[in-house]
PDB file of C-alpha atoms in Angstrom:
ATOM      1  CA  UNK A  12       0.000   0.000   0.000  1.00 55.00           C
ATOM      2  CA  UNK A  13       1.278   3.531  -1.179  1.00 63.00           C
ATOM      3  CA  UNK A  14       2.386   6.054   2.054  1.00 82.00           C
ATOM      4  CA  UNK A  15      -0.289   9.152   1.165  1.00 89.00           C
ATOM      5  CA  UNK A  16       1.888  12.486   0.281  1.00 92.00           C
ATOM      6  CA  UNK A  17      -0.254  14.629   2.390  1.00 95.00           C
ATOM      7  CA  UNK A  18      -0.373  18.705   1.085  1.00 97.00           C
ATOM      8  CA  UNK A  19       1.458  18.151  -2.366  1.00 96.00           C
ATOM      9  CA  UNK A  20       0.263  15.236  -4.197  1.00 97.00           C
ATOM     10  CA  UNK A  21      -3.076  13.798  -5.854  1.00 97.00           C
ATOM     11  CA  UNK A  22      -4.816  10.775  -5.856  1.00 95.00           C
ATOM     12  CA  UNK A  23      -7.002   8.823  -7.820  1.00 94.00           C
ATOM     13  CA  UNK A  24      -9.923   6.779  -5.379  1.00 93.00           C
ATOM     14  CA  UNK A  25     -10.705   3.418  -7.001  1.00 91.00           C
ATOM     15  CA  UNK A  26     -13.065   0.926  -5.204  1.00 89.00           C
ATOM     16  CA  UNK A  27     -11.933  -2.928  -5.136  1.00 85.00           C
ATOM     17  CA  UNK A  28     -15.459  -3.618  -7.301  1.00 81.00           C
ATOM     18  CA  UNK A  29     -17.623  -0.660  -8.260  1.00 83.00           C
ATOM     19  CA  UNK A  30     -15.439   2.309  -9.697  1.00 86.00           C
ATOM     20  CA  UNK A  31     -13.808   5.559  -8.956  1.00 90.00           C
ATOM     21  CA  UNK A  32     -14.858   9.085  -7.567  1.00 90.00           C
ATOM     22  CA  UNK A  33     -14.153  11.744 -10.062  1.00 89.00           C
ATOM     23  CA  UNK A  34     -15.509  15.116 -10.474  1.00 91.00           C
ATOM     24  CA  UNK A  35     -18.480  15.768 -12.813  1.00 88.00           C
ATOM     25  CA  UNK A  36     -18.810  19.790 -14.054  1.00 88.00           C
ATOM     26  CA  UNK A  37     -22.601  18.403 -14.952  1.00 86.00           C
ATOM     27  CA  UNK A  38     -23.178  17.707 -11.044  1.00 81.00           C
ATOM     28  CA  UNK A  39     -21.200  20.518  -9.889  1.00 81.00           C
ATOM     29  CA  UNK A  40     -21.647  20.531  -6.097  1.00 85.00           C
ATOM     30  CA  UNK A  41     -20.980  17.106  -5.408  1.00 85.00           C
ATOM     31  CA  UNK A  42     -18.684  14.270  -6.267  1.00 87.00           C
ATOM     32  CA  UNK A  43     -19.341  11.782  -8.875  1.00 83.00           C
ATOM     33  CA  UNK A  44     -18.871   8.005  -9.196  1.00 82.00           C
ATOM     34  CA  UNK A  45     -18.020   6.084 -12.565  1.00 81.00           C
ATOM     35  CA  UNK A  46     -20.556   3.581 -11.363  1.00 74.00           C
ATOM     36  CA  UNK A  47     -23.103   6.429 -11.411  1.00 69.00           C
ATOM     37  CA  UNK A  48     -22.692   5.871 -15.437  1.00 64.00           C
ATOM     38  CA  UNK A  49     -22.854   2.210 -15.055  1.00 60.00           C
ATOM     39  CA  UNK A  50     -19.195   1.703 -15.261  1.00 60.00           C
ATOM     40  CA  UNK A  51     -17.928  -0.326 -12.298  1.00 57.00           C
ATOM     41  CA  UNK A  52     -14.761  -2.102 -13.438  1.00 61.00           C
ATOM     42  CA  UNK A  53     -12.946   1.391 -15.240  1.00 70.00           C
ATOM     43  CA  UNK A  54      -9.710   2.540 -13.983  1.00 77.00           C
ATOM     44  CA  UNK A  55      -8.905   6.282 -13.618  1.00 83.00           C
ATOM     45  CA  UNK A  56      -6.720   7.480 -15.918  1.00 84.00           C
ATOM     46  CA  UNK A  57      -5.102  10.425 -13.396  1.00 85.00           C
ATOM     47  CA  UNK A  58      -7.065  13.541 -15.201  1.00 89.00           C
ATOM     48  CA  UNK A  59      -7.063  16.204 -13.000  1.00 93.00           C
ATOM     49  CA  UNK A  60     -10.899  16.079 -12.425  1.00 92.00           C
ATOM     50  CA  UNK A  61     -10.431  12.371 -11.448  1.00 93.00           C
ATOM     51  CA  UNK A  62      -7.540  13.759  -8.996  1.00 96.00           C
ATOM     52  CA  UNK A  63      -8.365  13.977  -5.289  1.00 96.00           C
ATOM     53  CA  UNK A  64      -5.554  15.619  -2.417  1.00 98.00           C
ATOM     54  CA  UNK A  65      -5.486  14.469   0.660  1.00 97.00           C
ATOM     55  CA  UNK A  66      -4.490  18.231   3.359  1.00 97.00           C
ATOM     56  CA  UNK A  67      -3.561  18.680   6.356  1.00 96.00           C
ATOM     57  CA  UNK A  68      -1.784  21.373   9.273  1.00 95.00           C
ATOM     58  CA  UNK A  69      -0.337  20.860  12.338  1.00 94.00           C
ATOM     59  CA  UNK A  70      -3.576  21.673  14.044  1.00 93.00           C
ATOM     60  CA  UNK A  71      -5.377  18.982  12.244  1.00 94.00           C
ATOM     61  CA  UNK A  72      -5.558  15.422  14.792  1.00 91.00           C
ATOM     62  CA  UNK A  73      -3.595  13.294  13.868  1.00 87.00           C
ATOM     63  CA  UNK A  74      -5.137  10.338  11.862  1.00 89.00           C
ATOM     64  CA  UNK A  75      -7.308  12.708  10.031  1.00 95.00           C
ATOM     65  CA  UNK A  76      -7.307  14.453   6.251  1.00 97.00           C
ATOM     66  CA  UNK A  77      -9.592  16.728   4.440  1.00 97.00           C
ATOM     67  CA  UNK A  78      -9.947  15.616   1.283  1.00 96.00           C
ATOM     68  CA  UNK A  79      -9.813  17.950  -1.584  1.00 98.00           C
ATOM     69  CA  UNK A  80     -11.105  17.803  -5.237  1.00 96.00           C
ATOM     70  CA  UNK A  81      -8.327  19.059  -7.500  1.00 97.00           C
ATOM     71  CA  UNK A  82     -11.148  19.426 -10.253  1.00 95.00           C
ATOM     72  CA  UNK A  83     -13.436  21.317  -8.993  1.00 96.00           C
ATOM     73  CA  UNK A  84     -10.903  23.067  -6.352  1.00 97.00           C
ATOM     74  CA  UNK A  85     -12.922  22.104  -3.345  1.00 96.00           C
ATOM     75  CA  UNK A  86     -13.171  20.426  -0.526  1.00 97.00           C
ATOM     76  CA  UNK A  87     -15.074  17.092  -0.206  1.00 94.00           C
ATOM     77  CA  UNK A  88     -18.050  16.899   3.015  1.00 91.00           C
ATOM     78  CA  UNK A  89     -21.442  15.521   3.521  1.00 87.00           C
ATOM     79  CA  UNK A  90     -24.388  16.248   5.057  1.00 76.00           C
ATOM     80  CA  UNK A  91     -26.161  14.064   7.239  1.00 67.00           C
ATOM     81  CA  UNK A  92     -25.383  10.658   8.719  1.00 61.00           C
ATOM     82  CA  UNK A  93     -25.744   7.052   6.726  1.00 59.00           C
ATOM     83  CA  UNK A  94     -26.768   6.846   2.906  1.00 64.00           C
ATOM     84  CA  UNK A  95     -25.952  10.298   2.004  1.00 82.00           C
ATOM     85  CA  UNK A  96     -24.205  11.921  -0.876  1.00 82.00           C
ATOM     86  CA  UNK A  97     -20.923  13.669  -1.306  1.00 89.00           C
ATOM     87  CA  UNK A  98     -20.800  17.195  -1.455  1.00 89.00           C
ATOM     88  CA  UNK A  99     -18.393  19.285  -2.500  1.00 92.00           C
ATOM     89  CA  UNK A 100     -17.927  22.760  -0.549  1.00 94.00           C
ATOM     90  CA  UNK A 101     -15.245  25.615   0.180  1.00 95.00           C
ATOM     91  CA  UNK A 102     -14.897  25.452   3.266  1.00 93.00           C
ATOM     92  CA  UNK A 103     -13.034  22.443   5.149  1.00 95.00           C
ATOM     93  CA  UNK A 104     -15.372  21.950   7.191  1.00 86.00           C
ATOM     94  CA  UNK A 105     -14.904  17.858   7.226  1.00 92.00           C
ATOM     95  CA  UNK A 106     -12.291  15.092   7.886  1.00 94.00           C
ATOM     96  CA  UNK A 107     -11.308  11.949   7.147  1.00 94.00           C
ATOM     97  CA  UNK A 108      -9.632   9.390   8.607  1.00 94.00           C
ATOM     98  CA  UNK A 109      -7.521   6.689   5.975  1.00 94.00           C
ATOM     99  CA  UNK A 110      -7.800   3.843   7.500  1.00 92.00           C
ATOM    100  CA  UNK A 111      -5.073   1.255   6.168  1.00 89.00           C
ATOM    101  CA  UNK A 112      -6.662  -2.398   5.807  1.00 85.00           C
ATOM    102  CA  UNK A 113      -4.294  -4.766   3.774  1.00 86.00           C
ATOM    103  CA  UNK A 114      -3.240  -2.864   0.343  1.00 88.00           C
ATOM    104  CA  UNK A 115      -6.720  -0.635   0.465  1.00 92.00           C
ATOM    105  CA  UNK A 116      -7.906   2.456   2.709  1.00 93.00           C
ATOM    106  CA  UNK A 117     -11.372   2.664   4.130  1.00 92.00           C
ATOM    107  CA  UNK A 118     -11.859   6.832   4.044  1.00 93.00           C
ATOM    108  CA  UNK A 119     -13.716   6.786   7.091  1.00 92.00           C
ATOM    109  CA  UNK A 120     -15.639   9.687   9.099  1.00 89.00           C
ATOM    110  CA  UNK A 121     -14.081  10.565  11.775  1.00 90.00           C
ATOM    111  CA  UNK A 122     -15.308   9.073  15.366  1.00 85.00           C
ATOM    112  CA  UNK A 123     -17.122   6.183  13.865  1.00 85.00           C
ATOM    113  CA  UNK A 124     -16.477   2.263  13.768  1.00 82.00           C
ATOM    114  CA  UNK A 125     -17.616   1.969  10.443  1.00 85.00           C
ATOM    115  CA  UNK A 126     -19.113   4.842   8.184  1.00 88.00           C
ATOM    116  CA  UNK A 127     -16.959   5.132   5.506  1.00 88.00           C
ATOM    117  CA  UNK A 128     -17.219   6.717   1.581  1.00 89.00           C
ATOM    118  CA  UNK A 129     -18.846   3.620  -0.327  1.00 87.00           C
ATOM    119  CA  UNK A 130     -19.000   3.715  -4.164  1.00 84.00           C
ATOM    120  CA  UNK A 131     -22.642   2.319  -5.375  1.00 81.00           C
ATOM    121  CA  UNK A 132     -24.924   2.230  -8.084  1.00 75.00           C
ATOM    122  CA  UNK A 133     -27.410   4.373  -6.748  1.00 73.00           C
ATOM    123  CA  UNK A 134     -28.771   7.247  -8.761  1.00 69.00           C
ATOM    124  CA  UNK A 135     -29.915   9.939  -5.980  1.00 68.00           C
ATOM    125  CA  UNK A 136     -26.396  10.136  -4.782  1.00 77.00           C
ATOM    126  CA  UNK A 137     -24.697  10.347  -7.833  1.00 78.00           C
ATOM    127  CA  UNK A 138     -22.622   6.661  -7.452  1.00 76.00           C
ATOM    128  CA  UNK A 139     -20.562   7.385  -4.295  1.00 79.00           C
ATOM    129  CA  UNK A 140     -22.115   8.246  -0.238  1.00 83.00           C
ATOM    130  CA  UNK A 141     -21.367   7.712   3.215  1.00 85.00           C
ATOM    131  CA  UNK A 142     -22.508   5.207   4.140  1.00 84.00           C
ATOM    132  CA  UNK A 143     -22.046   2.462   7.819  1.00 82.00           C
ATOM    133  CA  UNK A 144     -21.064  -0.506   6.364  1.00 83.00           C
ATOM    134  CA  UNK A 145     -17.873  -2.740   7.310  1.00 82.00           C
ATOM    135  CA  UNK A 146     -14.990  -2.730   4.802  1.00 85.00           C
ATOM    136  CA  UNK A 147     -16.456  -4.122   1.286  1.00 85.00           C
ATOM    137  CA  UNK A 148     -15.896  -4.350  -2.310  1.00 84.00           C
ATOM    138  CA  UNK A 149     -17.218  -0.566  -2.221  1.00 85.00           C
ATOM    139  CA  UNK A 150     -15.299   0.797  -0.128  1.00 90.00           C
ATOM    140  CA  UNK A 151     -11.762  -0.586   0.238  1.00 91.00           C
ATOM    141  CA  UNK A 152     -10.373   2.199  -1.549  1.00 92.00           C
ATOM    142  CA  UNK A 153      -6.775   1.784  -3.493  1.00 91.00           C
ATOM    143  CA  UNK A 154      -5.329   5.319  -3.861  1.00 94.00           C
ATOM    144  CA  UNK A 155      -2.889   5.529  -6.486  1.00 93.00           C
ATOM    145  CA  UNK A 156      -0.833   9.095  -6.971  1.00 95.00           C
ATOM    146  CA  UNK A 157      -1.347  10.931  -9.916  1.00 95.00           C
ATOM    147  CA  UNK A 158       0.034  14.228  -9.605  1.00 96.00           C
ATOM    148  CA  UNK A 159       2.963  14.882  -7.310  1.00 96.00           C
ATOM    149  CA  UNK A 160       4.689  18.737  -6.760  1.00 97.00           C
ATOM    150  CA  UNK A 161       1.351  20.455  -6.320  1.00 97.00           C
ATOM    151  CA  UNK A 162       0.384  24.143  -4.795  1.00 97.00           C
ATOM    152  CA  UNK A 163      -2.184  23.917  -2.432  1.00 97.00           C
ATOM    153  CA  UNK A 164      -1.267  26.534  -0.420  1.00 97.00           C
ATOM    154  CA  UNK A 165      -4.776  28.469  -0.818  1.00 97.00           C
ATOM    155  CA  UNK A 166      -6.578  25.417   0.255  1.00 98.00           C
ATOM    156  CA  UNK A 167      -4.248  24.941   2.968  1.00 97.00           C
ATOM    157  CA  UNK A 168      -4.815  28.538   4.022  1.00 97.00           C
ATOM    158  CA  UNK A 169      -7.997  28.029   4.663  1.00 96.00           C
ATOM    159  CA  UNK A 170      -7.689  25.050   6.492  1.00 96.00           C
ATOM    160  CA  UNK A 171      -5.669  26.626   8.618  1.00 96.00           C
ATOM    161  CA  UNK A 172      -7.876  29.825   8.814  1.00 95.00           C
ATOM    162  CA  UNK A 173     -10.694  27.349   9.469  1.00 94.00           C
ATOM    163  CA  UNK A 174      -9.180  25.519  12.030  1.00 94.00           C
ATOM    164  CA  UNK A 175      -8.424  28.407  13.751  1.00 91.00           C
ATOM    165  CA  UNK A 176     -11.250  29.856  14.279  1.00 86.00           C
ATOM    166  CA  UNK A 177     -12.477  26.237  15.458  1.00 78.00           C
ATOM    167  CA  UNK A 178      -9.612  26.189  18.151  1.00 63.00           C
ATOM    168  CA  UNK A 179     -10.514  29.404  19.289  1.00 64.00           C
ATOM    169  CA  UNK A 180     -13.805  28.638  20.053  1.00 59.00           C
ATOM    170  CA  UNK A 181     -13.253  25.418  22.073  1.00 49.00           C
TER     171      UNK A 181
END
């Protein structure tokens, strides 16, 4: 399993079984699945839209990422808690834990045993959600880089701006 270049490399997010989260212009405001367009068994090809970065500062815990969409230049949350979709937002207002399980990752929310971004076939969420499940062919996750060298300073800024204001509340 690849060691995740947090802050200046991209990855593509393949499930074992049902596809790969990319960015879709046509459903701006969310992330996309190839399984929402019926193809489960594609393999990313590293275009940036297909590219996702995984951030982090010194304030952020330490098992935890915000993942960022190098497509649409925006950070990747949802809203609710089982069976929803992906949003995409930007403010950083969401982490995610990687949680290593043989040569895969289960992107997991934060503070849960098992709630974790699943790639699916269903329609209303555009292919990909969060969803609680244990580790399965939709959601053991191989992240493979595709861009290394990046600036992501201005999404770092505002993670840091973010979690500032957030540790100066608590």
């Amino acid at each position: 399993m690849a060691q995740i270049t947090a802050n200046t490399s991209a990855y593509t997010v393949k499930s074992v079984d049902r596809g790969f989260l990319y960015y879709d212009a046509n459903n701006a405001g969310s992330v996309t699945s190839s399984s929402h367009t019926n193809i489960t068994d594609a393999t990313p090809t590293g275009l940036t839209n297909e590219q996702f970065a995984f951030l982090r500062t010194d304030n952020t815990p330490a098992d935890q990422y915000y993942m960022y969409s190098i497509g649409a230049s925006q950070f990747v949350t949802y809203a609710g808690n089982n069976g929803v979709k992906l949003e995409l937002t930007d403010d950083p207002a969401c982490t995610w834990v990687l949680e290593a399980s043989g040569t895969y990752y289960g992107i997991k929310v934060p503070g849960t045993d098992q709630t974790y971004i699943n790639i699916t076939n269903w329609q209303a969420v555009n292919g990909c959600k969060v969803f609680a499940t244990g580790l399965d062919d939709g959601n053991k996750m191989t992240l493979t880089e595709a861009a290394t060298g990046l600036d992501l300073s201005d999404a770092i800024a505002k993670i840091e701006a973010y979690e500032s204001n957030v540790l100066t509340k608590i």
